[in-house]
Every structure is written in structure tokens, then in C-alpha cells.
Coordinates of C-alpha atoms in Angstrom, one line a residue:
Chain A
M1 CA -46.3 74.6 42.3
V2 CA -49.6 75.3 44.0
C3 CA -51.5 76.6 40.9
L4 CA -49.7 73.8 38.7
A5 CA -50.6 70.9 41.5
A6 CA -54.3 72.3 41.1
A7 CA -54.2 71.5 37.5
G8 CA -53.1 68.0 38.1
R9 CA -49.3 68.6 36.8
Q10 CA -46.5 67.5 38.8
A11 CA -44.0 70.2 39.6
Q12 CA -40.6 69.9 41.3
L13 CA -38.8 73.1 42.9
L14 CA -35.0 73.3 42.2
R15 CA -32.7 75.6 44.1
P16 CA -30.4 77.3 41.6
G17 CA -27.4 76.0 43.8
A18 CA -28.7 72.4 43.4
L19 CA -28.6 72.4 39.6
A20 CA -25.1 71.1 38.9
L21 CA -25.7 68.3 41.0
S22 CA -29.0 67.5 40.1
D23 CA -29.5 64.1 38.1
V24 CA -30.2 65.5 34.5
R25 CA -30.3 63.9 31.4
V26 CA -29.9 66.3 27.9
D27 CA -29.6 65.0 24.4
A28 CA -30.0 66.9 20.8
G29 CA -33.9 66.6 21.3
S30 CA -35.1 65.4 24.9
C31 CA -34.6 66.0 28.6
E32 CA -34.9 64.2 31.9
L33 CA -34.6 65.3 35.5
S34 CA -34.1 62.1 38.0
G35 CA -35.2 59.8 34.9
S36 CA -38.7 61.8 34.4
P37 CA -39.1 63.9 30.9
I38 CA -39.4 67.5 31.7
E39 CA -42.1 69.0 29.9
A40 CA -42.3 72.4 31.2
A41 CA -39.3 74.7 33.4
V42 CA -40.1 77.9 34.7
F43 CA -36.5 79.3 35.3
R44 CA -36.2 81.7 38.1
A45 CA -32.7 82.5 38.5
V46 CA -30.0 84.8 36.8
P47 CA -28.0 82.8 34.4
T48 CA -24.8 84.0 35.7
A49 CA -25.8 83.0 39.4
S50 CA -24.0 80.0 40.9
F51 CA -25.6 76.6 40.3
A52 CA -22.9 74.4 42.1
D53 CA -23.7 74.2 46.0
G54 CA -21.5 71.3 47.6
F55 CA -18.6 71.8 45.5
T56 CA -15.2 73.3 46.4
D57 CA -14.2 76.8 45.8
E58 CA -12.1 75.6 43.0
D59 CA -14.4 73.6 41.0
A60 CA -17.5 75.4 41.7
G61 CA -17.0 77.8 38.8
F62 CA -16.5 75.0 36.4
S63 CA -19.2 72.5 37.5
S64 CA -21.7 76.3 37.6
A65 CA -20.8 76.8 34.0
E66 CA -21.3 72.9 33.0
A67 CA -25.0 73.4 34.7
R68 CA -25.5 76.7 32.9
A69 CA -24.6 75.3 29.5
V70 CA -26.7 72.4 30.1
W71 CA -29.9 74.2 31.3
L72 CA -29.7 76.6 28.3
H73 CA -29.8 73.9 25.8
L74 CA -32.7 72.4 27.8
L75 CA -34.6 75.8 28.0
S76 CA -34.5 76.0 24.3
L77 CA -35.5 72.3 23.4
S78 CA -39.2 72.6 21.9
S79 CA -40.1 69.7 24.0
V80 CA -39.9 72.2 26.9
C81 CA -42.7 74.6 27.5
A82 CA -40.2 77.1 29.0
I83 CA -40.2 80.3 30.8
N84 CA -38.7 81.8 29.5
R85 CA -37.0 80.1 26.6
G86 CA -33.1 79.7 26.7
D87 CA -31.4 82.7 25.2
C88 CA -27.5 82.5 24.5
D89 CA -27.5 86.3 23.9
L90 CA -29.0 86.7 27.4
W91 CA -27.3 83.7 29.2
F92 CA -23.4 84.8 29.4
V93 CA -23.7 88.3 29.8
S94 CA -24.0 90.1 33.5
S95 CA -26.5 92.5 31.7
E96 CA -29.5 91.7 29.8
W97 CA -30.8 95.1 29.1
P98 CA -28.2 96.2 26.6
V99 CA -29.2 93.1 24.6
W100 CA -32.9 94.3 24.9
R101 CA -31.9 97.8 23.7
R102 CA -30.3 96.3 20.7
R103 CA -33.2 94.3 20.1
L104 CA -36.2 96.6 20.5
G105 CA -34.2 99.6 19.0
A106 CA -34.0 97.1 15.6
A107 CA -37.9 96.5 16.2
G108 CA -38.8 100.0 16.3
V109 CA -39.5 100.3 19.6
P110 CA -39.1 103.8 21.1
L111 CA -36.3 103.6 23.9
S112 CA -35.4 106.0 26.7
R113 CA -32.3 108.3 25.7
I114 CA -29.0 107.6 27.2
V115 CA -25.5 108.8 27.9
V116 CA -22.6 106.7 28.8
G117 CA -19.0 106.9 30.0
D118 CA -17.2 110.2 29.8
H119 CA -20.7 112.1 29.3
V120 CA -22.6 111.3 32.2
V121 CA -21.9 114.2 34.7
D122 CA -23.1 116.7 32.1
E123 CA -26.7 115.3 32.1
R124 CA -29.5 114.7 34.4
G125 CA -30.6 111.3 35.0
Y126 CA -30.4 108.3 37.0
W127 CA -27.4 105.4 37.1
M128 CA -28.9 102.2 35.3
Q129 CA -25.8 99.7 36.2
W130 CA -25.0 97.5 34.0
T131 CA -25.3 94.3 36.4
G132 CA -28.6 95.4 37.5
G133 CA -29.8 98.5 39.9
V134 CA -30.0 102.0 39.7
G135 CA -28.3 104.9 41.4
A136 CA -27.3 108.3 41.6
A137 CA -24.9 109.6 38.7
P138 CA -21.5 108.8 39.7
D139 CA -18.3 111.2 39.6
L140 CA -16.1 111.3 36.4
L141 CA -13.7 109.1 37.2
A142 CA -15.9 106.3 38.1
A143 CA -18.2 106.9 35.1
R144 CA -14.9 106.6 33.1
C145 CA -14.0 103.6 34.8
F146 CA -17.4 101.9 34.8
A147 CA -18.2 103.1 31.6
A148 CA -21.5 104.0 33.5
T149 CA -24.7 104.6 31.7
I150 CA -27.1 107.8 32.8
V151 CA -30.5 107.1 31.4
L152 CA -32.1 110.8 31.2
G153 CA -35.1 111.8 32.8
D154 CA -36.7 110.4 36.4
R155 CA -37.0 107.0 37.2
P156 CA -39.2 104.7 35.2
T157 CA -42.5 102.8 35.8
R158 CA -42.2 99.6 35.7
S159 CA -44.9 97.3 33.9
L160 CA -45.4 93.3 34.6
W161 CA -45.3 91.3 31.3
C162 CA -46.7 88.0 31.2
V163 CA -48.1 85.6 28.6
G164 CA -48.8 88.2 26.7
S165 CA -50.7 90.9 28.5
V166 CA -49.7 93.4 30.8
L167 CA -50.4 92.0 34.5
D168 CA -49.4 95.1 36.1
G169 CA -48.1 98.9 35.5
P170 CA -48.7 101.1 32.3
R171 CA -50.0 99.3 29.4
D172 CA -48.8 102.3 26.5
G173 CA -48.3 101.6 23.3
A174 CA -44.4 101.3 23.7
V175 CA -44.9 98.5 26.5
M176 CA -47.5 96.6 24.4
H177 CA -45.0 97.1 21.1
A178 CA -41.7 95.8 23.3
G179 CA -44.0 92.9 25.2
N180 CA -44.7 91.6 21.7
V181 CA -41.1 91.7 20.6
L182 CA -40.2 89.7 24.0
T183 CA -42.9 87.0 23.1
S184 CA -41.2 86.6 19.6
H185 CA -38.2 86.0 21.3
G186 CA -39.8 83.3 24.0
V187 CA -40.1 85.2 26.8
A188 CA -43.2 84.8 28.7
L189 CA -42.3 86.8 31.8
A190 CA -40.5 90.1 32.1
S191 CA -40.7 93.5 33.5
I192 CA -40.8 96.6 31.3
D193 CA -39.4 99.8 32.3
V194 CA -41.0 102.8 30.4
D195 CA -40.1 106.4 30.8
V196 CA -42.7 109.5 31.5
D197 CA -42.3 110.0 27.7
G198 CA -43.1 106.4 26.9
R199 CA -40.1 105.1 25.9
I200 CA -38.8 101.8 27.3
A201 CA -35.6 102.4 29.5
A202 CA -35.0 98.3 30.7
V203 CA -36.5 94.8 29.9
N204 CA -35.7 92.2 33.0
T205 CA -36.8 88.5 32.4
I206 CA -36.0 87.5 35.8
P207 CA -38.4 90.5 37.5
S208 CA -38.8 90.6 40.8
I209 CA -42.7 90.1 41.7
S210 CA -44.4 91.6 44.6
E211 CA -46.5 89.0 46.8
L212 CA -49.4 91.2 46.2
M213 CA -48.8 90.0 42.3
A214 CA -47.4 86.5 42.8
P215 CA -50.6 84.5 42.9
T216 CA -52.1 86.1 39.9
V217 CA -48.5 85.6 38.0
A218 CA -48.5 81.9 39.0
N219 CA -52.3 81.3 38.0
V220 CA -51.6 82.9 34.6
L221 CA -48.1 80.8 34.3
A222 CA -50.0 77.7 35.5
R223 CA -52.9 78.0 33.1
Y224 CA -50.3 78.8 30.5
I225 CA -48.2 75.8 30.9
D226 CA -51.2 73.3 31.5
G227 CA -52.7 74.4 28.1
N228 CA -49.7 73.8 26.6
L229 CA -48.9 70.5 27.7
A230 CA -52.6 69.5 26.7
G231 CA -52.5 71.0 23.5
R232 CA -49.8 68.8 22.8
R233 CA -51.7 65.8 23.6
S234 CA -54.7 66.5 21.9
Chain B
M1 CA -5.7 105.4 8.9
E2 CA -5.8 103.5 12.2
I3 CA -7.0 100.4 13.7
W4 CA -7.4 99.4 17.6
L5 CA -6.4 96.3 19.4
V6 CA -9.2 96.2 22.3
G7 CA -8.9 94.4 25.5
D8 CA -5.8 92.2 26.7
P9 CA -2.3 93.5 25.7
D10 CA -0.6 90.1 25.9
D11 CA -2.6 88.0 23.6
L12 CA -0.5 87.0 21.3
S13 CA -3.0 86.9 17.8
A14 CA -3.8 91.0 18.7
A15 CA 0.2 91.4 19.0
Y16 CA 0.4 89.6 15.6
V17 CA -2.1 91.4 13.9
G18 CA -0.7 94.6 15.3
W19 CA 2.9 93.8 13.9
L20 CA 1.7 93.3 10.4
A21 CA -0.3 96.7 10.9
E22 CA 2.6 98.4 11.2
Q23 CA 4.3 96.3 8.3
R24 CA 1.8 97.9 6.0
G25 CA 2.0 101.5 7.9
I26 CA -1.2 101.5 9.6
S27 CA -1.3 103.3 12.9
V28 CA -2.3 100.9 16.1
L29 CA -3.7 101.9 19.0
G30 CA -4.1 99.8 22.1
L31 CA -6.9 100.4 24.1
R32 CA -6.5 97.9 27.1
E33 CA -9.3 96.7 29.1
D34 CA -7.3 97.4 32.1
R35 CA -6.8 100.7 31.5
L36 CA -10.5 101.8 30.6
G37 CA -11.1 105.0 32.7
L38 CA -7.2 105.3 33.2
D39 CA -5.4 105.7 30.1
W40 CA -8.6 106.1 27.9
W41 CA -12.3 105.9 28.1
F42 CA -15.1 106.6 25.9
G43 CA -18.2 108.4 26.0
S44 CA -21.6 108.0 23.9
D45 CA -23.9 110.8 23.7
R46 CA -27.5 111.4 23.1
R47 CA -27.3 110.6 19.6
G48 CA -25.0 107.6 20.0
G49 CA -22.1 108.9 18.5
I50 CA -19.0 107.4 20.3
R51 CA -16.0 109.4 21.3
V52 CA -12.8 108.2 22.5
T53 CA -10.4 110.0 24.4
L54 CA -7.0 109.0 25.8
A55 CA -5.4 110.2 29.1
G56 CA -4.1 113.8 28.6
G57 CA -7.1 114.7 26.8
R58 CA -6.3 113.5 23.0
V59 CA -9.8 113.0 21.1
V60 CA -9.2 109.8 18.9
P61 CA -10.1 110.9 15.3
I62 CA -12.8 107.9 15.2
Q63 CA -13.6 108.8 11.6
R64 CA -9.7 107.9 11.0
T65 CA -10.1 104.2 12.6
T66 CA -10.8 101.4 10.0
G67 CA -11.4 98.5 12.5
A68 CA -10.8 96.7 15.9
F69 CA -9.1 93.8 16.4
V70 CA -10.8 92.4 20.1
R71 CA -9.3 89.8 22.2
L72 CA -10.5 90.0 25.9
N73 CA -8.9 88.2 28.7
P74 CA -11.3 85.5 30.7
E75 CA -9.5 87.2 34.1
P76 CA -8.8 90.6 33.1
A77 CA -6.8 92.9 35.9
V78 CA -8.0 95.4 38.0
S79 CA -5.4 98.4 38.1
D80 CA -4.1 99.2 42.0
A81 CA -4.6 102.7 40.8
L82 CA -8.3 102.2 41.4
S83 CA -7.6 100.9 44.9
I84 CA -11.3 98.7 44.6
P85 CA -11.6 96.7 47.9
E86 CA -11.2 93.2 46.9
D87 CA -14.8 92.3 47.8
L88 CA -16.0 94.6 45.5
K89 CA -13.6 93.7 42.1
P90 CA -16.0 91.1 41.0
I91 CA -18.6 93.8 40.4
Y92 CA -16.3 96.1 39.4
L93 CA -14.9 94.0 36.6
Q94 CA -18.6 93.0 35.5
E95 CA -19.4 96.5 35.0
R96 CA -16.7 97.2 33.1
R97 CA -16.9 94.4 30.8
A98 CA -20.7 95.1 30.0
G99 CA -19.8 98.8 29.5
L100 CA -16.7 97.7 27.1
Q101 CA -19.2 95.2 25.4
F102 CA -21.5 98.2 24.9
F103 CA -19.0 100.1 23.5
L104 CA -17.8 97.5 21.4
D105 CA -21.4 96.8 20.1
A106 CA -21.4 100.8 19.4
L107 CA -18.7 101.1 17.4
P108 CA -19.2 102.4 13.7
F109 CA -16.6 100.1 11.9
V110 CA -15.7 96.4 11.4
V111 CA -15.0 95.0 14.8
I112 CA -13.5 91.5 14.7
N113 CA -15.2 90.2 16.7
R114 CA -17.8 91.9 18.7
P115 CA -18.4 90.2 22.0
S116 CA -22.1 89.8 21.5
A117 CA -21.7 87.7 18.4
G118 CA -21.5 83.9 18.5
R119 CA -22.6 83.7 21.9
A120 CA -23.8 80.0 21.7
N121 CA -20.4 78.7 21.7
G122 CA -20.6 79.1 25.7
S123 CA -22.9 76.2 25.6
K124 CA -22.0 72.9 23.4
P125 CA -25.2 71.5 23.3
F126 CA -27.2 74.7 22.5
Q127 CA -24.7 75.3 19.6
M128 CA -24.3 71.8 18.6
A129 CA -28.1 72.1 17.7
Q130 CA -27.7 75.4 16.0
L131 CA -24.8 73.7 13.8
V132 CA -27.4 70.6 12.9
S133 CA -29.7 73.4 11.8
G134 CA -26.9 75.1 9.9
G135 CA -26.7 72.0 7.8
F136 CA -23.4 70.3 9.7
F137 CA -23.3 66.6 10.8
V138 CA -22.6 66.4 14.6
P139 CA -21.7 62.9 16.2
P140 CA -24.3 62.0 18.5
W141 CA -23.9 63.2 22.2
V142 CA -25.6 63.0 25.8
A143 CA -25.1 65.7 28.4
T144 CA -25.7 64.0 31.9
N145 CA -24.1 63.2 35.4
Q146 CA -26.1 59.8 35.7
P147 CA -24.0 56.7 35.2
A148 CA -26.7 54.8 34.2
V149 CA -27.2 57.4 31.2
A150 CA -23.7 57.2 30.3
E151 CA -23.7 53.4 30.3
E152 CA -26.5 53.5 27.8
F153 CA -24.6 56.2 25.5
L154 CA -21.9 53.4 25.6
A155 CA -24.0 50.7 24.6
H156 CA -24.8 52.4 21.6
Y157 CA -21.6 54.1 21.0
P158 CA -18.6 52.2 22.9
D159 CA -16.0 54.3 21.2
A160 CA -16.7 57.8 23.2
V161 CA -15.2 61.1 24.2
V162 CA -15.8 63.3 27.0
K163 CA -15.7 66.8 27.2
A164 CA -16.9 70.2 28.9
C165 CA -20.5 71.2 28.3
S166 CA -19.5 74.6 28.4
G167 CA -17.0 76.6 26.4
L168 CA -14.5 76.8 29.0
R169 CA -11.3 75.2 27.9
S170 CA -10.8 71.6 29.2
H171 CA -9.1 68.6 28.1
V172 CA -11.0 66.3 25.8
R173 CA -10.9 62.6 27.4
R174 CA -11.8 58.9 26.4
M175 CA -14.5 58.0 28.4
D176 CA -13.5 55.2 30.6
E177 CA -14.4 53.5 34.0
S178 CA -12.9 56.5 36.0
I179 CA -15.2 58.8 34.3
L180 CA -18.3 56.4 35.5
E181 CA -16.7 56.1 38.7
R182 CA -16.8 60.2 39.2
L183 CA -20.2 60.4 37.6
T184 CA -21.0 58.0 40.6
R185 CA -19.5 60.0 42.9
G186 CA -21.7 62.9 41.9
T187 CA -20.6 65.7 40.1
A188 CA -22.0 68.1 37.2
P189 CA -23.1 67.0 33.9
V190 CA -20.6 66.3 31.5
L191 CA -20.6 65.8 27.8
I192 CA -20.2 62.5 26.4
Q193 CA -19.9 62.2 22.7
Q194 CA -19.2 59.2 19.8
Y195 CA -15.5 59.3 18.8
V196 CA -14.9 59.9 15.0
D197 CA -12.2 57.7 14.2
G198 CA -10.1 59.6 11.4
H199 CA -8.1 63.3 11.3
E200 CA -8.8 66.5 12.8
V201 CA -9.5 69.9 10.6
R202 CA -9.8 73.3 11.5
I203 CA -11.7 75.7 9.1
H204 CA -11.0 79.1 9.6
V205 CA -13.7 81.6 8.3
S206 CA -12.1 85.1 7.7
G207 CA -14.4 87.5 6.0
D208 CA -15.2 85.4 3.0
R209 CA -12.4 83.2 2.8
I210 CA -11.8 80.2 3.8
F211 CA -8.8 78.4 5.2
A212 CA -8.7 74.9 6.2
T213 CA -5.8 73.2 7.9
R214 CA -5.5 69.2 8.5
I215 CA -4.1 68.7 12.4
D216 CA -2.4 65.1 12.3
S217 CA -1.3 64.4 16.0
D218 CA -1.0 61.3 18.1
A219 CA -2.9 63.0 21.3
L220 CA -6.9 62.9 21.5
D221 CA -6.9 66.7 22.4
Y222 CA -3.8 68.1 20.0
R223 CA -4.4 71.5 21.9
F224 CA -3.1 70.0 25.2
D225 CA -0.5 67.7 23.9
T226 CA 1.4 69.5 21.1
S227 CA 4.7 67.3 21.1
R228 CA 3.3 65.5 18.1
V229 CA 1.2 67.4 16.4
S230 CA 1.4 68.5 12.8
F231 CA -0.6 70.9 10.6
A232 CA -1.0 71.1 6.6
P233 CA -3.1 73.0 4.6
V234 CA -6.1 71.0 2.8
D235 CA -9.0 71.6 0.6
A236 CA -12.3 71.5 2.4
P237 CA -15.6 70.8 0.4
G238 CA -17.0 73.7 -1.5
D239 CA -20.5 72.9 0.2
L240 CA -18.9 72.8 3.1
A241 CA -17.1 75.8 3.2
D242 CA -20.2 77.8 2.1
R243 CA -21.9 76.7 5.0
C244 CA -19.1 77.5 7.1
R245 CA -19.2 80.8 5.7
S246 CA -23.1 81.4 6.0
F247 CA -22.9 80.2 9.4
A248 CA -20.4 82.4 10.5
H249 CA -21.6 85.8 9.1
A250 CA -25.2 84.5 10.4
Q251 CA -23.7 84.6 13.8
R252 CA -22.4 88.2 13.3
L253 CA -18.4 86.7 13.3
L254 CA -16.1 87.8 10.6
L255 CA -13.6 85.7 12.1
A256 CA -14.4 81.8 13.3
G257 CA -12.9 78.5 13.8
F258 CA -14.8 75.2 12.9
D259 CA -13.5 72.1 14.2
F260 CA -14.2 69.1 12.1
R261 CA -13.2 65.3 12.8
V262 CA -13.1 63.4 9.4
D263 CA -13.9 59.7 9.3
H264 CA -12.2 57.1 7.0
A265 CA -15.6 57.6 4.8
G266 CA -14.6 61.1 4.5
V267 CA -17.7 62.7 6.1
W268 CA -16.7 65.7 7.9
W269 CA -18.1 65.9 11.8
C270 CA -18.4 69.3 13.1
L271 CA -17.5 69.1 16.7
E272 CA -17.7 73.3 17.2
M273 CA -17.1 76.5 16.1
N274 CA -15.2 79.0 18.2
P275 CA -16.1 82.8 17.8
V276 CA -12.4 83.4 19.4
P277 CA -10.4 81.5 17.4
T278 CA -6.6 80.9 18.3
F279 CA -5.0 81.1 14.3
L280 CA -1.2 81.4 14.9
P281 CA -0.6 77.5 15.3
F282 CA -2.6 77.2 12.0
E283 CA -0.7 80.2 10.3
A284 CA 2.5 79.4 11.5
G285 CA 2.1 75.5 10.5
A286 CA -0.2 75.6 7.3
G287 CA 1.0 78.9 6.0
H288 CA -2.4 80.5 5.6
P289 CA -1.8 84.0 5.9
L290 CA -4.7 84.3 8.2
G291 CA -3.5 87.5 10.2
D292 CA -3.3 89.2 6.8
T293 CA -6.8 88.6 5.8
V294 CA -7.8 89.8 9.3
L295 CA -6.1 92.9 8.7
D296 CA -7.3 93.1 4.9
L297 CA -10.9 93.2 6.5
L298 CA -9.7 96.0 9.4
A299 CA -8.2 98.1 7.0
P300 CA -9.5 97.7 3.6
N301 CA -7.9 100.5 2.2
R302 CA -4.6 98.8 2.8
R303 CA -5.5 95.6 1.7
K304 CA -2.4 93.4 0.4
E305 CA -2.3 90.5 -1.7
V306 CA -0.3 87.9 0.7
T307 CA -0.1 84.1 -0.6
E308 CA 2.3 83.2 2.4
S309 CA 2.2 83.7 6.0
P310 CA 5.3 85.7 7.2
L311 CA 4.8 83.8 10.1
A312 CA 5.1 80.2 8.7
Q313 CA 8.3 81.9 6.6
R314 CA 10.0 82.0 10.2
F315 CA 8.5 79.2 11.8
R316 CA 9.2 76.7 9.0
P317 CA 12.4 75.2 10.2
A318 CA 10.5 74.3 13.4
R319 CA 7.6 72.6 11.2
L320 CA 10.0 70.5 9.5
Q321 CA 11.7 69.0 12.5
Q322 CA 8.3 67.8 13.7

């Protein structure tokens, strides 16, 4: 917000829990928040999060789903410079890395070797949970019940992909290849995990950003948005 | 030869497909979501090969399996045998569901449908944009929680309905003062759409086959008011059928249900596409052999020419009473 303000752009911060009650208007080609057109949006919430603070427990799930549905569309509108672009394959799942694994694999990006479920106890690696986070390999019953995934080898290194380049972490060929695939799907900000063999282990489009990197990322995103909006008017 | 029924053991469409399979002498294996890890489990090895094992150690000969029919319950059960604490159950359910989806994506045979397909249905606004791109007419709409915006829309389209923006099952209602009042009090966005006066048609795509069913009902939402609803087979315009087929296939769906309203001028307005369509009422009411066509896809070596639904044969007397 500070960087956008410095560029003369007005920005508004919305907590995820406030989305359901925010005054919104969306149709087939345009959207408004509290009566003002939304020209750009940086969406930094897990899509399956609760967006409905202030509702009763009974209504919160439904209201959250309604807001989620609206914001997916809003972030996919060509009139909105979205970070990141709305993606229905990612929007309704608790785990995005299998989706990216499928897409990156289809694009020829080298992927970390994994084993799932019944095979995990025979292998050395770390448990990459479907809902996020990593841990030590589970026992056999847990592996079977959770369909646990073991990524073979040591924990990966993380690269931060931001507007077409790596701002932090390894810049291997596979990372750049994966980043370009992300860009083609409308992703401007993501973390890309790469293993010691240079293979991609995971992608996260709501990456955590360190305090150290935050100013750089904010500047890059603000420049990108400002340039995009300026380009529309010229 | 074997087919699998994956997910919800109480789903009627799955039970019907299983029954039809048994009539054709096809073996049926049920893989219940709530028994994953207990009655059955799977493993994916380093090369991506899938192995399914049943409790007791029998490995399912996957090369004998030709297809899987999937129906996942929105609120799946957790087995007491696992003693999972209440507060951890939501995480467990998400992990298990994601694992199951990986499994269904990895299967090397026909799956109807893979849960990763047709996801746009979770957002009506998003899906309607796709439908327009796919060449369908979609009635004008707005999604909002602002009364002034709703009133502005009503000024253009006085006859309107209100429905959920998400894919959650909910009643379609007439837009009226009570809805405006609810918006004034503050609520989540709703989808307001021009009402199309006419009748409703459901088009099912099953593989390459198209089945259209006209639905006549006094109710605004026949799904919830079934007291006076009748189903009859109808011909869909050829180009529209092609569009439905292309759209479903582009979404990687082998079975899909398109909802239309046909106005008095004969324009077919598309309301949505359902990637997990129930087909039993349409089969029983209109006689379309939908279950058999699904089974043809699941077990192509045991295809059977079926012209009339066995379900419709049993339910016909009930249909005549309507």
C-alpha cells in the first residue's frame, strides 16, 4: 500500500474475514468495491480460508463460499490487474501443489520424485502434507489413511518468483522454467521449491515473505501494477 | 473385468451404476472414502505406478479395471476406528480428500469424473464467463450485496431471480422486497439474474452422447419442489448439442449436466454446467438410458445397446400419475 501510494495510487486493505461483508458489485466484465472500480488486486489469502467474520457459525461457511466464488471471478477479469490471476483449479482445493505438479510435468519441468501412501515407509525423505507444511515420514497406518506423500531426498531450497524473475533463492534452469509456466497461468508471485537435484518439489502461490524481502517484493509489485494501469490509459 | 465405485457408498447414482454393471456380469469394487487406510489403501511408487491393496493383503489387479465412477460426499464420514480428536478431524478430512484426488488423477483408466475436472462450477460468475466464451447465451446477471446495485439491476430487468454465487446447493428464489431487505441488513453477495420465462431443459453429455430432457414444473426451482414436475425427452438443436459436448470435453468431463431455460422465442439460455450431475430423475422420468451409457464408458468391452432405461421401465407407472 505504501509503495502504491508513493506512485499516486489509492489502495485499500481488506482482511480476508471481511470479504463477505464488503460492498461488492461484479458482473460479466467489471467490478466495484464500495462503488469504486477495482483496477488491481493483490490477493494474499488462502482461497479456502474463512471470508465471513461476523456471521453465525451456521451461516459462515455458506457466506464464505459466496465471497470465494465472487472473488475468483473478480480476479479473473481482464479489467483487473490481479496478483495472482483467479484460477478455478486452485481455488477450491486444500492443496495446490498437486495441481502445479500436473501442470509443470505437462510443460516438461523436471519434478522431484515422490511416493504416496502405502510406499512411504520404505523411502527416505520428508512428508509433504497435502494441506501445506512438511514433516517427518509418518508410520504405515497414518501413511495409508492420509495418503501421505514423501518427497525423496532432503528438504528443498526455496526461490521467490515475482513478476517474471527470481528475487530470492536459486535461479536454476528448472526454477526459471517453472516460473515461466506460472507466469503463463497468471501467477506473478509464488515460491518455488527446488531440490538438490534441481527438480521442482512444490509451488505455493500464497508464499510467506520474509521481513527482509518484503520491501523489495512490495516495490516490484507496486511498479508492476502502476505500469499495468498506466499502460491501459496510454 | 472390473469397475470401481469410489467415494460415497450411499450415493444413489453410484449404486445404480453398480447394479447395472452387475447385470452385465461386470465385477464391482467399492472403495469408500471413509474407509481409506482401513479397508483399502493405495500406493504410488517412484515411477508413478498405482497399487491398490485391500485389507487382508489382496492386491487389486489394476490391469483388469477399466473404469471408476466417483461420487464424493460433501461431508464425508470419519471412522471411529481411527480415534481422531474432534479438533483435528477437519484437517484429516482435507488431507484424505486431497490424497484421494491425487489417486483419482493418477488412475490410468476412465474416471467419471476426476474431481480435478470442471472446477469452475464452484463459482457461478466464473463459470458463466466460461460458458459465454464457449458460445452459450447466458442471461444478464450481477453479483452484489449492495441494495442500490440490486435495485439498479431490477430497473433494467424487473423479472429476476436470486441464487447462490457458489456451487453450493441452494434454492433459486424470485427477487423481491425481502431479498432487498436482507441486503440492506448486510450479507454476503448474491447472484441476481434475469428470469427467463419459458421452460427448463437439462442436457446431459455422456461421452459423445447427448440426452436432453424437458422439465415442466410450476415451481421456480423444480429440484426442491418435486410435487408437480414432469420430465420428457426432447431434441436439442444440433449446434447446441455440439457446444455442450465440446465444452464438457474441454473441461475434461465425460459426464456433465447443462441447465437451460428456453424462452418463448426458442432461445436456449444456459444457466450452468454441473460436473457431478445427478441423472436418476432424468433417466426415470424421460427414459434416457444414462446409467447404461456411463457404464459403456467405464467398461467399453461390455457395451450394450440399450434403448430404454431399466429405471424408467420400473418407474413409468409413477410417471403417468403425475
